[in-house]
């Protein structure tokens, strides 16, 4: 990096949090030729990706340590709790503090592990490894992380019981029918499902619907919440996330940005997925380097469990009616959500291949295929996308 | 060494063909894309992120998007254009000679 240039020597971006948002911002700044100093801080050390944690119980680094050194990035293994607010026009503070696991609040909750960080995933992997064959594992919560871990624990040979307060967990995320179908798929894959809330946890048991169930390993996966501690300390505006505008600027701040799971755009639900975090980061990099911001894509995320690759495009909370697509064997391939005006606003699918890509393009273009086309499994992704072109 | 893939017209624009290494004798499976600029391009078939076949990907202009996690690659240069891919894909030379595809392996 060129430090002899006195004009740019002051320029600096401090990034608090090195999840996919903080890491992607670093990468984007480098790609965009940013000449200032980049300081990336996270107490969890070398940045890693979260999705593999619940699928493979494994820590996967984004890049080796040498990559940061090569690009002159100062990677610091430390928590920044009270960062200074930038004073100069070329100094930036970016809050990318992400989310943390929600705490289980029943008696004995301290006996349950959580699965949100790489250290936790590795601890759980070790416990599964050391456990006896068919070790009883209790998973509290059948959301995305709970469902994926149920699948991973089954694969590791454990005897898995999944506790869920609902028989269609994630209905607001996947659409009711898909949620029900995917939850039912756990049973077909050898997972015991107890559709009742856990009311008590002990060192080697959980209690649900008044029944005590033995468990050698207990994992709570009851959701995540924005980590806004640093922002609150700075007196920034927080309301289910650090409130930002479309350019990721924290409301009322010129040089402070917030990205990823910790941030929420005014008048939008908080996006809590991997790709949304990267979109935020790309926009922040454009703002910092004074380049035109890339456009934001329609929401998309995936989840993998029991050999099913699940994808969701758009937002089911905006849908008021659903259309389902059944495959030739009567299996549920996809559920589409339409808003009250009949526009396609959401879709969830299993092993959809290119379907998700076609749907994103349709939703980006604001085009809705006919109900017949959506329901008909013989209308392939490319044909569906063409509905938007004609 | 060049491998005769067959007629170019077997790959409509916007689609791709997987050339199995056991057929071509190449070191790896290769995907040949008929891009939306009308040209043919070839890349290593396996996504550089995880196990997925780029021949099953979505072709948009002169880019291909991986079917699994939406990493995208430039068909001309193999460059990884977005996350999760951070490693570029290997490119191969492919030519149309008298309507036949010739892949340089
Ligand atoms: C187990 C699991 C599986 C997932 N699977 C999928 C999936 O399959 N598909 C999908 O789309 N999404 C998935 N997600 C969601 C996705 O990973 C998140 O949306 C994404 O990680 C958000 O990125 P982020 O950088 O905003 O926050 P995070 O990844 O939460 O990173 C925030 C970082 O900030 C650091 N930090 C916090 N406070 C401070 C401080 N004071 N100083 C310094 N650093 C600080 C933390 O240590 C943390 O490393 C999954 C999430 C989890 C937990």
Short mmCIF file of C-alpha atoms and ligand atoms in Angstrom, two decimals:
data_model
loop_
_atom_site.label_atom_id
_atom_site.label_comp_id
_atom_site.label_asym_id
_atom_site.label_seq_id
_atom_site.Cartn_x
_atom_site.Cartn_y
_atom_site.Cartn_z
CA UNK A 1 0.00 0.00 0.00
CA UNK A 2 1.20 3.49 -0.82
CA UNK A 3 1.72 5.31 2.45
CA UNK A 4 3.98 8.00 1.02
CA UNK A 5 0.97 9.78 -0.41
CA UNK A 6 0.17 12.26 2.33
CA UNK A 7 -3.33 12.98 1.04
CA UNK A 8 -4.49 9.41 1.33
CA UNK A 9 -2.48 8.57 4.43
CA UNK A 10 -5.28 9.87 6.64
CA UNK A 11 -7.97 7.95 4.78
CA UNK A 12 -9.14 5.08 6.91
CA UNK A 13 -11.97 2.61 7.23
CA UNK A 14 -12.45 0.89 10.56
CA UNK A 15 -14.68 -2.16 10.31
CA UNK A 16 -16.09 -3.57 13.53
CA UNK A 17 -17.00 -7.23 12.98
CA UNK A 18 -15.55 -9.64 10.41
CA UNK A 19 -18.48 -11.86 9.47
CA UNK A 20 -19.46 -12.11 5.83
CA UNK A 21 -20.47 -8.41 5.84
CA UNK A 22 -17.20 -7.05 7.25
CA UNK A 23 -15.12 -9.44 5.16
CA UNK A 24 -16.97 -8.65 1.93
CA UNK A 25 -16.57 -4.93 2.56
CA UNK A 26 -12.82 -5.47 2.93
CA UNK A 27 -12.69 -7.46 -0.29
CA UNK A 28 -14.81 -4.94 -2.19
CA UNK A 29 -12.67 -2.02 -1.01
CA UNK A 30 -9.56 -3.81 -2.26
CA UNK A 31 -11.20 -4.66 -5.58
CA UNK A 32 -12.31 -1.06 -6.00
CA UNK A 33 -8.76 0.17 -5.49
CA UNK A 34 -9.32 1.88 -2.15
CA UNK A 35 -6.00 3.48 -1.14
CA UNK A 36 -6.59 4.22 2.53
CA UNK A 37 -6.02 2.10 5.58
CA UNK A 38 -8.39 -0.80 6.24
CA UNK A 39 -8.66 -1.98 9.84
CA UNK A 40 -10.83 -5.06 10.38
CA UNK A 41 -11.52 -6.10 13.98
CA UNK A 42 -13.18 -9.19 15.39
CA UNK A 43 -12.51 -11.02 18.65
CA UNK A 44 -13.19 -14.30 16.83
CA UNK A 45 -9.97 -14.04 14.85
CA UNK A 46 -9.43 -15.05 11.23
CA UNK A 47 -12.77 -14.42 9.46
CA UNK A 48 -14.87 -17.46 8.66
CA UNK A 49 -18.21 -18.21 7.04
CA UNK A 50 -21.26 -19.11 9.13
CA UNK A 51 -23.44 -21.31 6.84
CA UNK A 52 -21.10 -24.36 7.09
CA UNK A 53 -21.37 -24.29 10.90
CA UNK A 54 -24.81 -25.88 11.09
CA UNK A 55 -24.40 -28.02 7.94
CA UNK A 56 -20.95 -29.50 8.44
CA UNK A 57 -20.07 -28.30 11.97
CA UNK A 58 -16.93 -26.93 10.44
CA UNK A 59 -15.02 -23.66 10.40
CA UNK A 60 -14.31 -22.48 6.86
CA UNK A 61 -12.14 -19.42 6.52
CA UNK A 62 -12.93 -16.92 3.79
CA UNK A 63 -9.24 -16.37 3.08
CA UNK A 64 -5.92 -17.43 4.60
CA UNK A 65 -4.20 -14.95 6.94
CA UNK A 66 -1.64 -14.20 4.22
CA UNK A 67 -4.33 -12.66 2.02
CA UNK A 68 -4.94 -9.86 4.52
CA UNK A 69 -1.23 -9.19 4.85
CA UNK A 70 -0.77 -9.18 1.07
CA UNK A 71 -3.44 -6.52 0.67
CA UNK A 72 -2.26 -4.40 3.58
CA UNK A 73 -5.37 -5.06 5.65
CA UNK A 74 -4.86 -4.74 9.40
CA UNK A 75 -6.71 -7.69 10.84
CA UNK A 76 -7.01 -7.39 14.60
CA UNK A 77 -8.28 -10.08 16.92
CA UNK A 78 -10.02 -7.79 19.35
CA UNK A 79 -13.46 -6.51 20.26
CA UNK A 80 -13.97 -2.81 19.67
CA UNK A 81 -16.54 -1.72 22.20
CA UNK A 82 -16.21 2.02 22.09
CA UNK A 83 -14.87 3.15 18.70
CA UNK A 84 -14.21 6.83 18.08
CA UNK A 85 -16.64 8.52 15.72
CA UNK A 86 -14.87 9.65 12.54
CA UNK A 87 -13.96 13.31 12.33
CA UNK A 88 -12.54 13.77 8.84
CA UNK A 89 -14.41 13.29 5.57
CA UNK A 90 -12.13 10.40 4.59
CA UNK A 91 -12.49 8.50 7.82
CA UNK A 92 -15.19 5.87 8.09
CA UNK A 93 -16.55 3.66 10.82
CA UNK A 94 -18.50 0.62 9.68
CA UNK A 95 -20.49 -1.43 12.15
CA UNK A 96 -20.78 -5.03 11.00
CA UNK A 97 -21.46 -6.60 14.38
CA UNK A 98 -23.98 -9.11 13.02
CA UNK A 99 -26.22 -11.15 15.22
CA UNK A 100 -25.95 -13.34 18.27
CA UNK A 101 -27.91 -16.40 19.30
CA UNK A 102 -31.07 -15.71 21.27
CA UNK A 103 -30.94 -17.18 24.73
CA UNK A 104 -33.25 -19.94 25.79
CA UNK A 105 -35.20 -18.64 28.78
CA UNK A 106 -36.51 -21.80 30.48
CA UNK A 107 -35.20 -23.17 33.80
CA UNK A 108 -31.90 -25.00 33.32
CA UNK A 109 -31.19 -23.23 30.00
CA UNK A 110 -27.48 -23.12 30.89
CA UNK A 111 -27.28 -26.86 30.10
CA UNK A 112 -28.04 -26.21 26.41
CA UNK A 113 -25.26 -25.32 23.98
CA UNK A 114 -25.84 -22.83 21.21
CA UNK A 115 -24.69 -23.09 17.60
CA UNK A 116 -23.80 -19.68 16.32
CA UNK A 117 -20.02 -19.38 16.32
CA UNK A 118 -17.26 -21.62 14.97
CA UNK A 119 -16.03 -22.37 18.50
CA UNK A 120 -19.51 -23.60 19.39
CA UNK A 121 -19.78 -25.69 16.20
CA UNK A 122 -16.41 -27.29 16.87
CA UNK A 123 -17.35 -28.03 20.47
CA UNK A 124 -20.57 -29.70 19.31
CA UNK A 125 -18.68 -31.68 16.66
CA UNK A 126 -16.27 -32.94 19.32
CA UNK A 127 -19.10 -33.92 21.63
CA UNK A 128 -20.77 -35.86 18.80
CA UNK A 129 -17.47 -37.50 17.93
CA UNK A 130 -16.75 -38.60 21.48
CA UNK A 131 -20.30 -39.69 22.18
CA UNK A 132 -21.48 -43.24 21.97
CA UNK A 133 -23.21 -44.55 18.87
CA UNK A 134 -26.87 -43.43 18.73
CA UNK A 135 -26.17 -40.82 21.37
CA UNK A 136 -29.44 -39.04 22.21
CA UNK A 137 -29.32 -35.44 21.01
CA UNK A 138 -32.04 -32.90 21.81
CA UNK A 139 -32.41 -29.88 19.55
CA UNK A 140 -34.61 -27.08 20.81
CA UNK A 141 -36.04 -25.05 17.94
CA UNK A 142 -36.66 -26.19 14.36
CA UNK A 143 -35.75 -23.01 12.53
CA UNK A 144 -33.09 -22.95 9.83
CA UNK A 145 -30.19 -23.69 12.17
CA UNK A 146 -32.05 -26.31 14.24
CA UNK A 147 -33.24 -28.12 11.12
CA UNK A 148 -29.80 -28.16 9.54
CA UNK A 149 -28.15 -29.35 12.72
CA UNK A 150 -30.77 -32.12 13.07
CA UNK A 151 -29.66 -33.34 9.68
CA UNK A 152 -25.94 -33.05 10.51
CA UNK A 153 -26.38 -34.87 13.84
CA UNK A 154 -28.32 -37.67 12.12
CA UNK A 155 -25.51 -38.06 9.66
CA UNK A 156 -23.10 -38.32 12.55
CA UNK A 157 -25.12 -41.30 13.77
CA UNK A 158 -26.88 -39.62 16.67
CA UNK A 159 -30.43 -40.33 17.74
CA UNK A 160 -32.01 -36.95 17.23
CA UNK A 161 -35.13 -35.40 18.75
CA UNK A 162 -36.18 -32.05 17.40
CA UNK A 163 -38.43 -29.94 19.63
CA UNK A 164 -40.54 -27.31 17.96
CA UNK A 165 -43.42 -25.26 19.31
CA UNK A 166 -45.09 -25.51 15.89
CA UNK A 167 -45.67 -28.21 13.27
CA UNK A 168 -44.89 -25.68 10.56
CA UNK A 169 -41.89 -23.79 11.89
CA UNK A 170 -40.69 -21.05 9.55
CA UNK A 171 -44.11 -20.68 7.92
CA UNK A 172 -43.52 -16.95 7.60
CA UNK A 173 -40.21 -17.58 5.86
CA UNK A 174 -40.98 -20.57 3.63
CA UNK A 175 -44.71 -20.31 3.10
CA UNK A 176 -46.99 -22.49 5.22
CA UNK A 177 -47.17 -25.48 2.90
CA UNK A 178 -43.43 -25.70 2.32
CA UNK A 179 -42.75 -25.24 6.02
CA UNK A 180 -45.06 -28.12 6.88
CA UNK A 181 -43.60 -30.34 4.17
CA UNK A 182 -39.99 -29.71 5.17
CA UNK A 183 -40.74 -30.25 8.83
CA UNK A 184 -42.44 -33.56 8.00
CA UNK A 185 -39.34 -34.56 6.02
CA UNK A 186 -37.38 -34.76 9.29
CA UNK A 187 -39.42 -37.79 10.30
CA UNK A 188 -38.76 -39.55 7.01
CA UNK A 189 -35.08 -39.02 7.69
CA UNK A 190 -35.11 -40.68 11.08
CA UNK A 191 -35.46 -37.61 13.28
CA UNK A 192 -38.02 -37.76 16.09
CA UNK A 193 -40.12 -34.60 16.08
CA UNK A 194 -41.84 -33.41 19.21
CA UNK A 195 -44.13 -30.54 18.38
CA UNK A 196 -44.20 -29.03 21.83
CA UNK A 197 -42.25 -26.31 23.55
CA UNK A 198 -39.45 -27.33 25.90
CA UNK A 199 -40.27 -26.04 29.38
CA UNK A 200 -37.24 -27.17 31.33
CA UNK A 201 -33.69 -28.37 30.66
CA UNK A 202 -31.42 -30.40 32.92
CA UNK A 203 -27.85 -31.69 32.58
CA UNK A 204 -29.05 -34.82 30.76
CA UNK A 205 -32.71 -34.29 29.96
CA UNK A 206 -35.28 -31.90 28.57
CA UNK A 207 -38.96 -31.58 29.52
CA UNK A 208 -41.61 -31.02 26.85
CA UNK A 209 -45.39 -31.37 27.17
CA UNK A 210 -44.85 -32.57 30.73
CA UNK A 211 -42.64 -35.48 29.61
CA UNK A 212 -39.03 -35.92 30.52
CA UNK A 213 -36.73 -37.00 27.66
CA UNK A 214 -33.17 -38.16 28.14
CA UNK A 215 -30.46 -36.34 26.17
CA UNK A 216 -26.67 -36.54 26.21
CA UNK A 217 -26.24 -33.39 24.16
CA UNK A 218 -28.67 -30.47 24.19
CA UNK A 219 -28.50 -27.70 21.62
CA UNK A 220 -30.75 -24.63 21.66
CA UNK A 221 -31.39 -23.04 18.27
CA UNK A 222 -34.08 -20.53 19.12
CA UNK A 223 -33.18 -17.77 16.69
CA UNK A 224 -30.82 -14.86 16.47
CA UNK A 225 -31.05 -11.18 17.28
CA UNK A 226 -29.12 -8.16 16.01
CA UNK A 227 -26.01 -7.37 18.05
CA UNK A 228 -26.33 -3.63 18.49
CA UNK A 229 -24.31 -3.21 21.68
CA UNK A 230 -21.63 -1.04 20.09
CA UNK A 231 -24.16 1.11 18.25
CA UNK A 232 -26.17 1.66 21.40
CA UNK A 233 -23.02 2.65 23.26
CA UNK A 234 -22.42 5.30 20.60
CA UNK A 235 -25.98 6.57 20.98
CA UNK A 236 -26.94 5.59 17.41
CA UNK A 237 -30.54 4.97 16.38
CA UNK A 238 -31.44 1.32 17.03
CA UNK A 239 -34.80 -0.35 16.48
CA UNK A 240 -34.51 -4.10 15.74
CA UNK A 241 -31.14 -3.33 14.16
CA UNK A 242 -29.05 -0.23 13.60
CA UNK A 243 -31.25 1.98 11.43
CA UNK A 244 -29.67 2.92 8.10
CA UNK A 245 -30.70 4.61 4.84
CA UNK A 246 -30.44 3.04 1.38
CA UNK A 247 -26.73 3.88 1.26
CA UNK A 248 -26.16 2.01 4.57
CA UNK A 249 -25.50 5.32 6.38
CA UNK A 250 -26.60 5.22 9.98
CA UNK A 251 -29.47 7.68 10.37
CA UNK A 252 -28.11 11.07 11.35
CA UNK A 253 -24.46 10.15 10.59
CA UNK A 254 -22.32 11.05 7.58
CA UNK A 255 -19.31 8.79 8.11
CA UNK A 256 -20.78 5.90 10.04
CA UNK A 257 -22.23 2.98 8.11
CA UNK A 258 -23.84 -0.24 9.31
CA UNK A 259 -24.11 -3.44 7.26
CA UNK A 260 -25.24 -7.05 7.51
CA UNK A 261 -27.43 -8.70 10.12
CA UNK A 262 -26.89 -5.85 12.59
CA UNK A 263 -28.38 -3.21 10.29
CA UNK A 264 -31.93 -2.55 9.21
CA UNK A 265 -33.02 -0.22 6.44
CA UNK A 266 -35.72 2.21 7.48
CA UNK A 267 -39.16 0.87 6.47
CA UNK A 268 -37.82 -2.60 5.64
CA UNK A 269 -37.77 -5.79 7.68
CA UNK A 270 -34.25 -6.61 8.88
CA UNK A 271 -32.54 -8.89 6.35
CA UNK A 272 -30.80 -11.78 8.11
CA UNK A 273 -29.20 -13.71 5.30
CA UNK A 274 -25.79 -14.16 3.91
CA UNK A 275 -26.33 -12.64 0.49
CA UNK A 276 -28.14 -9.59 1.85
CA UNK A 277 -25.09 -8.98 4.06
CA UNK A 278 -22.88 -9.05 0.96
CA UNK A 279 -25.18 -6.67 -0.91
CA UNK A 280 -24.95 -4.24 2.01
CA UNK A 281 -21.17 -4.53 1.95
CA UNK A 282 -20.94 -3.83 -1.79
CA UNK A 283 -23.09 -0.74 -1.39
CA UNK A 284 -20.99 0.47 1.56
CA UNK A 285 -17.79 0.00 -0.47
CA UNK A 286 -19.26 2.07 -3.29
CA UNK A 287 -20.25 4.84 -0.86
CA UNK A 288 -16.77 4.90 0.71
CA UNK A 289 -14.97 4.99 -2.64
CA UNK A 290 -17.43 7.47 -4.15
CA UNK A 291 -18.51 5.06 -6.88
CA UNK A 292 -22.04 4.35 -8.08
CA UNK A 293 -23.73 1.84 -5.79
CA UNK A 294 -24.70 -1.54 -7.23
CA UNK A 295 -28.41 -2.27 -7.20
CA UNK A 296 -29.85 -4.46 -4.49
CA UNK A 297 -31.21 -7.80 -5.60
CA UNK A 298 -34.42 -9.48 -4.50
CA UNK A 299 -33.75 -11.42 -1.27
CA UNK A 300 -32.45 -14.93 -1.66
CA UNK A 301 -31.14 -17.56 0.72
CA UNK A 302 -30.64 -21.28 0.89
CA UNK A 303 -30.65 -24.00 3.49
CA UNK A 304 -29.41 -27.59 3.20
CA UNK A 305 -30.81 -30.51 5.16
CA UNK A 306 -31.25 -34.24 4.58
CA UNK A 307 -30.05 -33.94 0.97
CA UNK A 308 -32.62 -31.25 0.16
CA UNK A 309 -31.32 -27.94 -1.16
CA UNK A 310 -33.96 -25.43 -0.10
CA UNK A 311 -34.05 -21.92 -1.58
CA UNK A 312 -36.24 -18.94 -0.88
CA UNK A 313 -36.56 -15.88 -3.11
CA UNK A 314 -38.42 -12.73 -2.08
CA UNK A 315 -40.43 -12.28 1.09
CA UNK A 316 -43.37 -14.46 2.18
CA UNK A 317 -44.54 -11.92 4.74
CA UNK A 318 -45.75 -9.85 1.77
CA UNK A 319 -47.76 -12.72 0.27
CA UNK A 320 -51.49 -13.03 0.77
CA UNK A 321 -52.09 -16.09 -1.40
CA UNK A 322 -50.04 -19.11 -2.40
CA UNK A 323 -49.74 -21.34 -5.47
CA UNK A 324 -47.98 -24.66 -5.16
CA UNK A 325 -46.15 -26.67 -7.77
CA UNK A 326 -46.20 -30.44 -7.39
CA UNK A 327 -43.69 -32.64 -9.17
CA UNK A 328 -44.63 -35.67 -11.21
CA UNK A 329 -44.47 -37.89 -8.14
CA UNK A 330 -46.77 -35.60 -6.20
CA UNK A 331 -43.85 -34.12 -4.24
CA UNK A 332 -43.96 -30.43 -3.37
CA UNK A 333 -41.43 -28.71 -5.64
CA UNK A 334 -42.21 -25.09 -4.99
CA UNK A 335 -44.58 -22.66 -3.33
CA UNK A 336 -45.15 -19.22 -4.83
CA UNK A 337 -46.45 -16.25 -2.86
CA UNK A 338 -48.55 -13.53 -4.47
CA UNK A 339 -49.45 -10.22 -2.87
CA UNK A 340 -52.98 -8.85 -2.72
CA UNK A 341 -52.58 -7.31 -6.20
CA UNK A 342 -51.61 -10.71 -7.61
CA UNK A 343 -47.90 -9.92 -8.05
CA UNK A 344 -45.30 -12.61 -7.49
CA UNK A 345 -43.42 -11.58 -4.33
CA UNK A 346 -42.00 -14.80 -2.89
CA UNK A 347 -41.12 -18.38 -3.72
CA UNK A 348 -39.65 -21.34 -1.87
CA UNK A 349 -38.38 -24.46 -3.59
CA UNK A 350 -36.60 -27.76 -3.04
CA UNK A 351 -33.79 -28.79 -5.39
CA UNK A 352 -35.04 -26.10 -7.74
CA UNK A 353 -31.90 -25.94 -9.84
CA UNK A 354 -32.24 -22.85 -11.97
CA UNK A 355 -35.77 -22.08 -10.81
CA UNK A 356 -34.56 -19.66 -8.14
CA UNK A 357 -32.56 -17.74 -10.73
CA UNK A 358 -35.53 -17.45 -13.06
CA UNK A 359 -37.73 -16.27 -10.21
CA UNK A 360 -35.26 -13.64 -9.05
CA UNK A 361 -35.12 -12.23 -12.52
CA UNK A 362 -38.90 -12.20 -12.78
CA UNK A 363 -39.29 -10.50 -9.41
CA UNK A 364 -36.55 -7.99 -10.23
CA UNK A 365 -38.43 -7.15 -13.43
CA UNK A 366 -41.78 -7.09 -11.63
CA UNK A 367 -43.24 -9.78 -13.88
CA UNK A 368 -45.71 -12.44 -12.73
CA UNK A 369 -46.21 -15.56 -14.88
CA UNK A 370 -49.73 -16.99 -15.06
CA UNK A 371 -50.99 -19.23 -12.24
CA UNK A 372 -50.98 -22.15 -14.72
CA UNK A 373 -47.33 -21.58 -15.61
CA UNK A 374 -46.34 -21.40 -11.95
CA UNK A 375 -48.19 -24.57 -11.00
CA UNK A 376 -47.05 -26.62 -13.99
CA UNK A 377 -43.83 -28.58 -13.30
CA UNK A 378 -43.24 -29.00 -17.04
CA UNK A 379 -42.69 -25.24 -17.41
CA UNK A 380 -38.95 -25.11 -16.83
CA UNK A 381 -36.94 -22.21 -15.43
CA UNK A 382 -35.87 -20.79 -18.78
CA UNK A 383 -39.37 -20.92 -20.15
CA UNK A 384 -40.69 -19.29 -17.00
CA UNK A 385 -38.11 -16.51 -17.25
CA UNK A 386 -39.18 -15.90 -20.83
CA UNK A 387 -42.67 -15.17 -19.58
CA UNK A 388 -41.00 -11.98 -18.43
CA UNK A 389 -39.48 -11.13 -21.77
CA UNK A 390 -42.49 -11.37 -24.02
CA UNK B 1 -4.35 -31.34 -28.10
CA UNK B 2 -7.78 -30.73 -29.45
CA UNK B 3 -10.94 -32.71 -28.80
CA UNK B 4 -13.80 -32.82 -31.29
CA UNK B 5 -16.95 -32.06 -29.34
CA UNK B 6 -19.41 -32.30 -32.25
CA UNK B 7 -21.72 -29.84 -33.94
CA UNK B 8 -21.95 -26.37 -32.40
CA UNK B 9 -25.69 -26.27 -33.02
CA UNK B 10 -26.24 -28.89 -30.30
CA UNK B 11 -25.83 -26.08 -27.74
CA UNK B 12 -28.55 -23.43 -28.12
CA UNK B 13 -27.69 -19.91 -27.05
CA UNK B 14 -27.94 -19.53 -23.26
CA UNK B 15 -27.17 -23.18 -22.65
CA UNK B 16 -24.14 -25.28 -21.86
CA UNK B 17 -22.71 -28.71 -22.53
CA UNK B 18 -20.70 -30.81 -20.10
CA UNK B 19 -17.66 -32.51 -21.63
CA UNK B 20 -16.76 -35.44 -19.40
CA UNK B 21 -13.06 -35.92 -18.80
CA UNK B 22 -13.41 -39.65 -19.46
CA UNK B 23 -14.60 -38.82 -23.00
CA UNK B 24 -12.21 -35.99 -23.79
CA UNK B 25 -9.14 -37.24 -21.97
CA UNK B 26 -8.76 -33.81 -20.38
CA UNK B 27 -7.58 -33.47 -16.79
CA UNK B 28 -11.05 -32.45 -15.61
CA UNK B 29 -14.66 -32.06 -16.70
CA UNK B 30 -15.14 -28.99 -18.86
CA UNK B 31 -18.30 -26.96 -19.51
CA UNK B 32 -18.80 -25.34 -22.91
CA UNK B 33 -21.15 -22.37 -22.83
CA UNK B 34 -23.01 -20.75 -25.70
CA UNK B 35 -23.10 -17.24 -24.29
CA UNK B 36 -25.66 -14.60 -25.09
CA UNK B 37 -23.07 -12.68 -27.15
CA UNK B 38 -23.31 -15.60 -29.58
CA UNK B 39 -19.83 -16.94 -28.79
CA UNK B 40 -18.71 -20.20 -27.24
CA UNK B 41 -16.57 -20.29 -24.10
CA UNK B 42 -15.22 -23.11 -21.98
CA UNK B 43 -14.44 -23.28 -18.25
CA UNK B 44 -13.64 -25.98 -15.74
CA UNK B 45 -17.03 -27.48 -14.93
CA UNK B 46 -16.70 -27.65 -11.17
CA UNK B 47 -17.46 -24.44 -9.29
CA UNK B 48 -14.38 -23.22 -7.40
CA UNK B 49 -16.48 -22.84 -4.24
CA UNK B 50 -18.14 -26.21 -3.63
CA UNK B 51 -19.08 -29.27 -5.63
CA UNK B 52 -21.51 -28.05 -8.28
CA UNK B 53 -21.54 -28.25 -12.06
CA UNK B 54 -21.29 -24.90 -13.84
CA UNK B 55 -22.78 -26.53 -16.94
CA UNK B 56 -26.01 -26.58 -14.91
CA UNK B 57 -25.66 -22.87 -14.15
CA UNK B 58 -27.59 -19.88 -15.39
CA UNK B 59 -26.02 -18.03 -18.31
CA UNK B 60 -26.58 -14.30 -18.33
CA UNK B 61 -24.80 -12.38 -21.09
CA UNK B 62 -21.20 -13.59 -20.83
CA UNK B 63 -21.42 -14.75 -17.23
CA UNK B 64 -22.47 -17.98 -15.62
CA UNK B 65 -24.05 -18.23 -12.20
CA UNK B 66 -23.47 -21.41 -10.21
CA UNK B 67 -26.69 -23.39 -9.62
CA UNK B 68 -26.00 -23.93 -5.91
CA UNK B 69 -24.82 -20.75 -4.21
CA UNK B 70 -24.96 -18.17 -7.00
CA UNK B 71 -21.25 -17.53 -7.34
CA UNK B 72 -20.75 -16.10 -10.81
CA UNK B 73 -17.88 -16.34 -13.25
CA UNK B 74 -16.90 -14.41 -16.35
CA UNK B 75 -17.08 -16.84 -19.28
CA UNK B 76 -14.35 -14.96 -21.15
CA UNK B 77 -11.74 -14.88 -18.39
CA UNK B 78 -12.94 -17.35 -15.73
CA UNK B 79 -12.77 -14.55 -13.18
CA UNK B 80 -14.80 -15.13 -10.01
CA UNK B 81 -17.16 -12.14 -10.05
CA UNK B 82 -18.83 -12.51 -6.70
CA UNK B 83 -18.92 -14.45 -3.47
CA UNK B 84 -18.96 -17.17 -2.40
CA UNK B 85 -16.33 -17.94 -5.04
CA UNK B 86 -12.99 -16.34 -4.36
CA UNK B 87 -10.92 -18.44 -6.77
CA UNK B 88 -11.10 -17.96 -10.56
CA UNK B 89 -12.17 -20.83 -12.81
CA UNK B 90 -9.72 -22.24 -15.36
CA UNK B 91 -10.54 -21.33 -18.95
CA UNK B 92 -10.15 -23.49 -22.04
CA UNK B 93 -9.99 -22.47 -25.66
CA UNK B 94 -12.92 -23.55 -27.79
CA UNK B 95 -13.41 -22.83 -31.47
CA UNK B 96 -16.05 -23.45 -34.08
CA UNK B 97 -14.52 -24.87 -37.24
CA UNK B 98 -16.96 -25.64 -40.05
CA UNK B 99 -19.81 -25.80 -37.58
CA UNK B 100 -17.91 -28.22 -35.32
CA UNK B 101 -16.73 -27.41 -31.80
CA UNK B 102 -13.05 -27.97 -31.14
CA UNK B 103 -11.92 -27.89 -27.53
CA UNK B 104 -8.27 -27.31 -26.71
CA UNK B 105 -7.47 -29.59 -23.77
C1 LIG C 1 -25.24 -21.54 11.97
C2 LIG C 1 -25.70 -20.57 10.91
C3 LIG C 1 -26.01 -21.03 9.63
C4 LIG C 1 -26.44 -20.16 8.63
N1 LIG C 1 -26.75 -20.64 7.38
C5 LIG C 1 -27.17 -19.79 6.41
C6 LIG C 1 -27.51 -20.27 5.11
O1 LIG C 1 -27.46 -21.46 4.82
N2 LIG C 1 -27.91 -19.36 4.17
C7 LIG C 1 -28.00 -18.03 4.44
O2 LIG C 1 -28.36 -17.26 3.56
N3 LIG C 1 -27.68 -17.55 5.67
C8 LIG C 1 -27.28 -18.40 6.66
N4 LIG C 1 -26.98 -17.91 7.90
C9 LIG C 1 -27.10 -16.47 8.13
C10 LIG C 1 -25.84 -15.74 7.72
O3 LIG C 1 -24.71 -16.47 8.09
C11 LIG C 1 -25.84 -14.35 8.32
O4 LIG C 1 -26.85 -13.62 7.71
C12 LIG C 1 -24.49 -13.66 8.10
O5 LIG C 1 -23.49 -14.32 8.81
C13 LIG C 1 -24.54 -12.20 8.54
O6 LIG C 1 -23.27 -11.65 8.41
P1 LIG C 1 -22.76 -10.45 9.32
O7 LIG C 1 -21.35 -10.21 8.89
O8 LIG C 1 -23.72 -9.33 9.25
O9 LIG C 1 -22.82 -10.94 10.82
P2 LIG C 1 -22.10 -12.14 11.61
O10 LIG C 1 -21.81 -13.28 10.72
O11 LIG C 1 -22.95 -12.35 12.79
O12 LIG C 1 -20.69 -11.51 12.06
C14 LIG C 1 -20.61 -10.47 12.97
C15 LIG C 1 -19.23 -10.46 13.57
O13 LIG C 1 -19.09 -9.28 14.36
C16 LIG C 1 -18.27 -9.57 15.46
N5 LIG C 1 -18.48 -8.56 16.50
C17 LIG C 1 -19.60 -8.34 17.25
N6 LIG C 1 -19.36 -7.34 18.12
C18 LIG C 1 -18.09 -6.93 17.91
C19 LIG C 1 -17.26 -5.92 18.52
N7 LIG C 1 -17.71 -5.16 19.52
N8 LIG C 1 -15.99 -5.75 18.05
C20 LIG C 1 -15.54 -6.52 17.03
N9 LIG C 1 -16.27 -7.48 16.44
C21 LIG C 1 -17.53 -7.68 16.88
C22 LIG C 1 -18.70 -10.96 15.86
O14 LIG C 1 -17.64 -11.60 16.59
C23 LIG C 1 -18.98 -11.63 14.51
O15 LIG C 1 -17.86 -12.37 14.05
C24 LIG C 1 -26.55 -18.78 8.92
C25 LIG C 1 -26.24 -18.30 10.20
C26 LIG C 1 -25.81 -19.18 11.20
C27 LIG C 1 -25.48 -18.66 12.57
#
